[in-house]
Amino acid sequence: MSSRRSRSRQSGSSGISDDQISELVNKLQQLIPELRRRRSSDKGSASKVLQETCNYIRNLQREVDDLSERLSQLLDSTESDSAQAAIIRSLLM
Amino acid sequence: MASMSFNFEENVDRSRELKRRKRRKIETVNQDRAKNNQIRWRSIAEQQTYSSKLVEALRHVRQTSAASNVSSRSRAIRETADKVLAISARGRTKWSRAILTNRLKLRLKNHKKANAKPRMASPGNRRSNNPPNGVQKKRLPALERRTRVLRRLVPGSRKLSLPNLLEEATDYISALEMQVRAMASVAEHLTGASNLAESSNRLGMSLEHTPQR
């Protein structure tokens, strides 16, 4: 009895219900466009979903890097003009 | 007596059952909250709020930064964008809190480093394909490997349980998608604004007398 209790507390991921995990994995699957497209075959393998998730996050972070670079170039070429600042403000709000 | 020990077992089971039920209730509450958060990240309002906060922060960074080369300027922008994104999460998620606390820790560390001797990079931090000693590389189960990679990507998730990690990852993904949309749209507007300013300068028009809306 006590060993069972301590085991479930220590076994980390396997101690938590598998349903819960597969549910979350499904939710993750919905989010990743790569996996959404291949709806026909059941890409339900958790390992595959995790792999695609990591790839997707890496891609998103790389996009943010590229956009940061683009923004830095744009901000440099844009003079800190009050008029231009007004344009930007009016376009954004 | 035998009956007392029997009751003890029952009570333990009952309290465990109650805890289980309470945990499940908390889980459904968390799931609803997670769904609401996802809806929020997808909303236009959130994106506009983020965009305007980002522009303000960028303007502030430009005034205060002395960065001379392109890469450190774009890194400063990236960090600002991440910081504003983390703030937009309003402390609801671990990854957002981790971004903000890590920023603080890094700044303190750099401050200390500037005053201290330079340290050698510790070998424990180096991620290499070859194991340091002659031990054979143990082939972890695929799930654990991928989970570890995910933990590296999602800020602050190293010690989270697997379900929490997946929750954080889904929220982080929605937030990143919004960040990409917002930054792309800001870049578009800046491109349009600079084109507009350029062409109107060329035409000799001054924009400062444009009546405000």
PDB file of C-alpha atoms in Angstrom, chain A residues 1 4-5 13 16 20-21 23-25 27-28 31-32 46-47 50-51 53-54 56-58 60-61 63-65 67-72 74-76 78-84 86-93, chain B residues 9 16 27 31 34 38 42 52 55 58-59 62 73-74 77-78 142-143 146-147 149-150 153-154 161-163 166-167 170 172-174 176-177 179-180 183-184 186-191 193-194 196-197 207-208 213:
ATOM      1  CA  MET A   1       0.000   0.000   0.000  1.00  0.00           C
ATOM      2  CA  ARG A   4       2.050   1.912  -4.250  1.00  0.00           C
ATOM      3  CA  ARG A   5       1.489   5.425  -2.952  1.00  0.00           C
ATOM      4  CA  SER A  13       4.757  11.290 -15.991  1.00  0.00           C
ATOM      5  CA  ILE A  16      -0.579  10.878 -14.152  1.00  0.00           C
ATOM      6  CA  GLN A  20      -5.100  13.231 -19.667  1.00  0.00           C
ATOM      7  CA  ILE A  21      -1.839  13.071 -21.527  1.00  0.00           C
ATOM      8  CA  GLU A  23      -6.008  14.441 -24.499  1.00  0.00           C
ATOM      9  CA  LEU A  24      -3.371  17.122 -24.246  1.00  0.00           C
ATOM     10  CA  VAL A  25      -1.413  15.523 -27.052  1.00  0.00           C
ATOM     11  CA  LYS A  27      -4.993  19.334 -28.336  1.00  0.00           C
ATOM     12  CA  LEU A  28      -1.417  19.958 -29.330  1.00  0.00           C
ATOM     13  CA  LEU A  31      -2.586  23.426 -33.029  1.00  0.00           C
ATOM     14  CA  ILE A  32       0.224  22.294 -35.256  1.00  0.00           C
ATOM     15  CA  ALA A  46       2.757  11.106 -29.143  1.00  0.00           C
ATOM     16  CA  SER A  47       6.390  11.099 -30.103  1.00  0.00           C
ATOM     17  CA  LEU A  50       6.051  16.221 -29.861  1.00  0.00           C
ATOM     18  CA  GLN A  51       8.555  16.258 -32.671  1.00  0.00           C
ATOM     19  CA  THR A  53       5.582  20.637 -31.956  1.00  0.00           C
ATOM     20  CA  CYS A  54       9.268  21.279 -31.412  1.00  0.00           C
ATOM     21  CA  TYR A  56       6.873  24.286 -35.173  1.00  0.00           C
ATOM     22  CA  ILE A  57       8.067  26.245 -32.155  1.00  0.00           C
ATOM     23  CA  ARG A  58      11.527  26.495 -33.652  1.00  0.00           C
ATOM     24  CA  LEU A  60       7.965  30.371 -35.074  1.00  0.00           C
ATOM     25  CA  GLN A  61      10.948  31.564 -33.083  1.00  0.00           C
ATOM     26  CA  GLU A  63      10.229  33.883 -37.839  1.00  0.00           C
ATOM     27  CA  VAL A  64      10.289  36.212 -34.866  1.00  0.00           C
ATOM     28  CA  ASP A  65      14.045  36.584 -35.285  1.00  0.00           C
ATOM     29  CA  LEU A  67      10.927  39.890 -38.225  1.00  0.00           C
ATOM     30  CA  SER A  68      13.076  41.492 -35.543  1.00  0.00           C
ATOM     31  CA  GLU A  69      15.834  41.959 -38.059  1.00  0.00           C
ATOM     32  CA  ARG A  70      13.435  43.425 -40.565  1.00  0.00           C
ATOM     33  CA  LEU A  71      11.998  45.757 -37.963  1.00  0.00           C
ATOM     34  CA  SER A  72      15.446  46.913 -36.926  1.00  0.00           C
ATOM     35  CA  LEU A  74      12.957  49.552 -40.975  1.00  0.00           C
ATOM     36  CA  LEU A  75      13.318  51.503 -37.767  1.00  0.00           C
ATOM     37  CA  ASP A  76      16.773  52.619 -38.795  1.00  0.00           C
ATOM     38  CA  THR A  78      12.665  55.560 -40.742  1.00  0.00           C
ATOM     39  CA  GLU A  79      13.707  58.860 -39.324  1.00  0.00           C
ATOM     40  CA  SER A  80      12.348  59.609 -35.920  1.00  0.00           C
ATOM     41  CA  ASP A  81      10.070  62.141 -37.502  1.00  0.00           C
ATOM     42  CA  SER A  82       7.127  63.315 -35.577  1.00  0.00           C
ATOM     43  CA  ALA A  83       5.060  63.142 -38.753  1.00  0.00           C
ATOM     44  CA  GLN A  84       6.012  59.576 -39.459  1.00  0.00           C
ATOM     45  CA  ALA A  86       1.946  60.104 -36.266  1.00  0.00           C
ATOM     46  CA  ILE A  87       1.324  58.010 -39.371  1.00  0.00           C
ATOM     47  CA  ILE A  88       2.401  54.865 -37.629  1.00  0.00           C
ATOM     48  CA  ARG A  89       0.259  55.636 -34.656  1.00  0.00           C
ATOM     49  CA  SER A  90      -2.792  56.344 -36.733  1.00  0.00           C
ATOM     50  CA  LEU A  91      -2.330  53.178 -38.731  1.00  0.00           C
ATOM     51  CA  LEU A  92      -2.037  51.007 -35.673  1.00  0.00           C
ATOM     52  CA  MET A  93      -4.885  52.323 -33.581  1.00  0.00           C
TER      53      MET A  93
ATOM     54  CA  GLU B   9      -7.813   1.932   5.169  1.00  0.00           C
ATOM     55  CA  ARG B  16      -7.619   9.842  -1.837  1.00  0.00           C
ATOM     56  CA  GLU B  27      -8.284  20.166 -14.348  1.00  0.00           C
ATOM     57  CA  GLN B  31      -8.886  23.390 -19.411  1.00  0.00           C
ATOM     58  CA  ALA B  34      -6.591  27.343 -21.375  1.00  0.00           C
ATOM     59  CA  GLN B  38      -6.203  30.431 -26.785  1.00  0.00           C
ATOM     60  CA  ARG B  42      -6.242  34.669 -31.593  1.00  0.00           C
ATOM     61  CA  SER B  52       0.886  49.288 -29.855  1.00  0.00           C
ATOM     62  CA  VAL B  55       5.826  50.086 -30.879  1.00  0.00           C
ATOM     63  CA  LEU B  58      10.635  49.852 -29.491  1.00  0.00           C
ATOM     64  CA  ARG B  59      10.654  53.596 -29.540  1.00  0.00           C
ATOM     65  CA  ARG B  62      15.777  53.119 -29.776  1.00  0.00           C
ATOM     66  CA  ARG B  73      20.018  45.859 -32.617  1.00  0.00           C
ATOM     67  CA  SER B  74      17.818  43.097 -33.969  1.00  0.00           C
ATOM     68  CA  ILE B  77      14.193  44.158 -30.757  1.00  0.00           C
ATOM     69  CA  ARG B  78      13.669  40.422 -30.352  1.00  0.00           C
ATOM     70  CA  ALA B 142      11.785   8.648 -28.142  1.00  0.00           C
ATOM     71  CA  LEU B 143       9.106  10.261 -26.020  1.00  0.00           C
ATOM     72  CA  ARG B 146      11.332  14.784 -27.592  1.00  0.00           C
ATOM     73  CA  THR B 147      10.011  15.931 -24.243  1.00  0.00           C
ATOM     74  CA  VAL B 149      13.766  19.097 -26.529  1.00  0.00           C
ATOM     75  CA  LEU B 150      10.392  20.653 -25.893  1.00  0.00           C
ATOM     76  CA  LEU B 153      12.190  25.390 -26.278  1.00  0.00           C
ATOM     77  CA  VAL B 154       9.452  26.452 -23.901  1.00  0.00           C
ATOM     78  CA  SER B 161       5.181  17.689 -15.197  1.00  0.00           C
ATOM     79  CA  LEU B 162       4.338  16.370 -18.643  1.00  0.00           C
ATOM     80  CA  PRO B 163       0.694  17.535 -18.684  1.00  0.00           C
ATOM     81  CA  LEU B 166       1.954  20.342 -22.821  1.00  0.00           C
ATOM     82  CA  GLU B 167      -0.402  23.014 -21.501  1.00  0.00           C
ATOM     83  CA  THR B 170      -0.003  25.041 -26.386  1.00  0.00           C
ATOM     84  CA  TYR B 172       3.219  29.390 -25.870  1.00  0.00           C
ATOM     85  CA  ILE B 173       2.478  28.382 -29.455  1.00  0.00           C
ATOM     86  CA  SER B 174      -0.673  30.502 -29.606  1.00  0.00           C
ATOM     87  CA  LEU B 176       4.108  33.029 -30.624  1.00  0.00           C
ATOM     88  CA  GLU B 177       1.683  32.903 -33.536  1.00  0.00           C
ATOM     89  CA  GLN B 179       3.632  37.674 -31.980  1.00  0.00           C
ATOM     90  CA  VAL B 180       4.476  36.750 -35.565  1.00  0.00           C
ATOM     91  CA  MET B 183       5.286  41.985 -35.827  1.00  0.00           C
ATOM     92  CA  ALA B 184       4.585  41.247 -39.482  1.00  0.00           C
ATOM     93  CA  VAL B 186       3.926  46.400 -37.754  1.00  0.00           C
ATOM     94  CA  ALA B 187       6.650  45.799 -40.322  1.00  0.00           C
ATOM     95  CA  GLU B 188       4.112  46.209 -43.113  1.00  0.00           C
ATOM     96  CA  HIS B 189       2.899  49.488 -41.672  1.00  0.00           C
ATOM     97  CA  LEU B 190       6.424  50.749 -41.208  1.00  0.00           C
ATOM     98  CA  THR B 191       7.219  49.823 -44.781  1.00  0.00           C
ATOM     99  CA  ALA B 193       4.853  54.645 -43.775  1.00  0.00           C
ATOM    100  CA  SER B 194       8.436  54.944 -44.884  1.00  0.00           C
ATOM    101  CA  LEU B 196       4.787  57.236 -48.032  1.00  0.00           C
ATOM    102  CA  ALA B 197       7.210  59.578 -46.324  1.00  0.00           C
ATOM    103  CA  LEU B 207       3.558  65.942 -43.763  1.00  0.00           C
ATOM    104  CA  GLU B 208       3.583  68.046 -40.680  1.00  0.00           C
ATOM    105  CA  ARG B 213      -8.032  62.852 -37.821  1.00  0.00           C
TER     106      ARG B 213
END
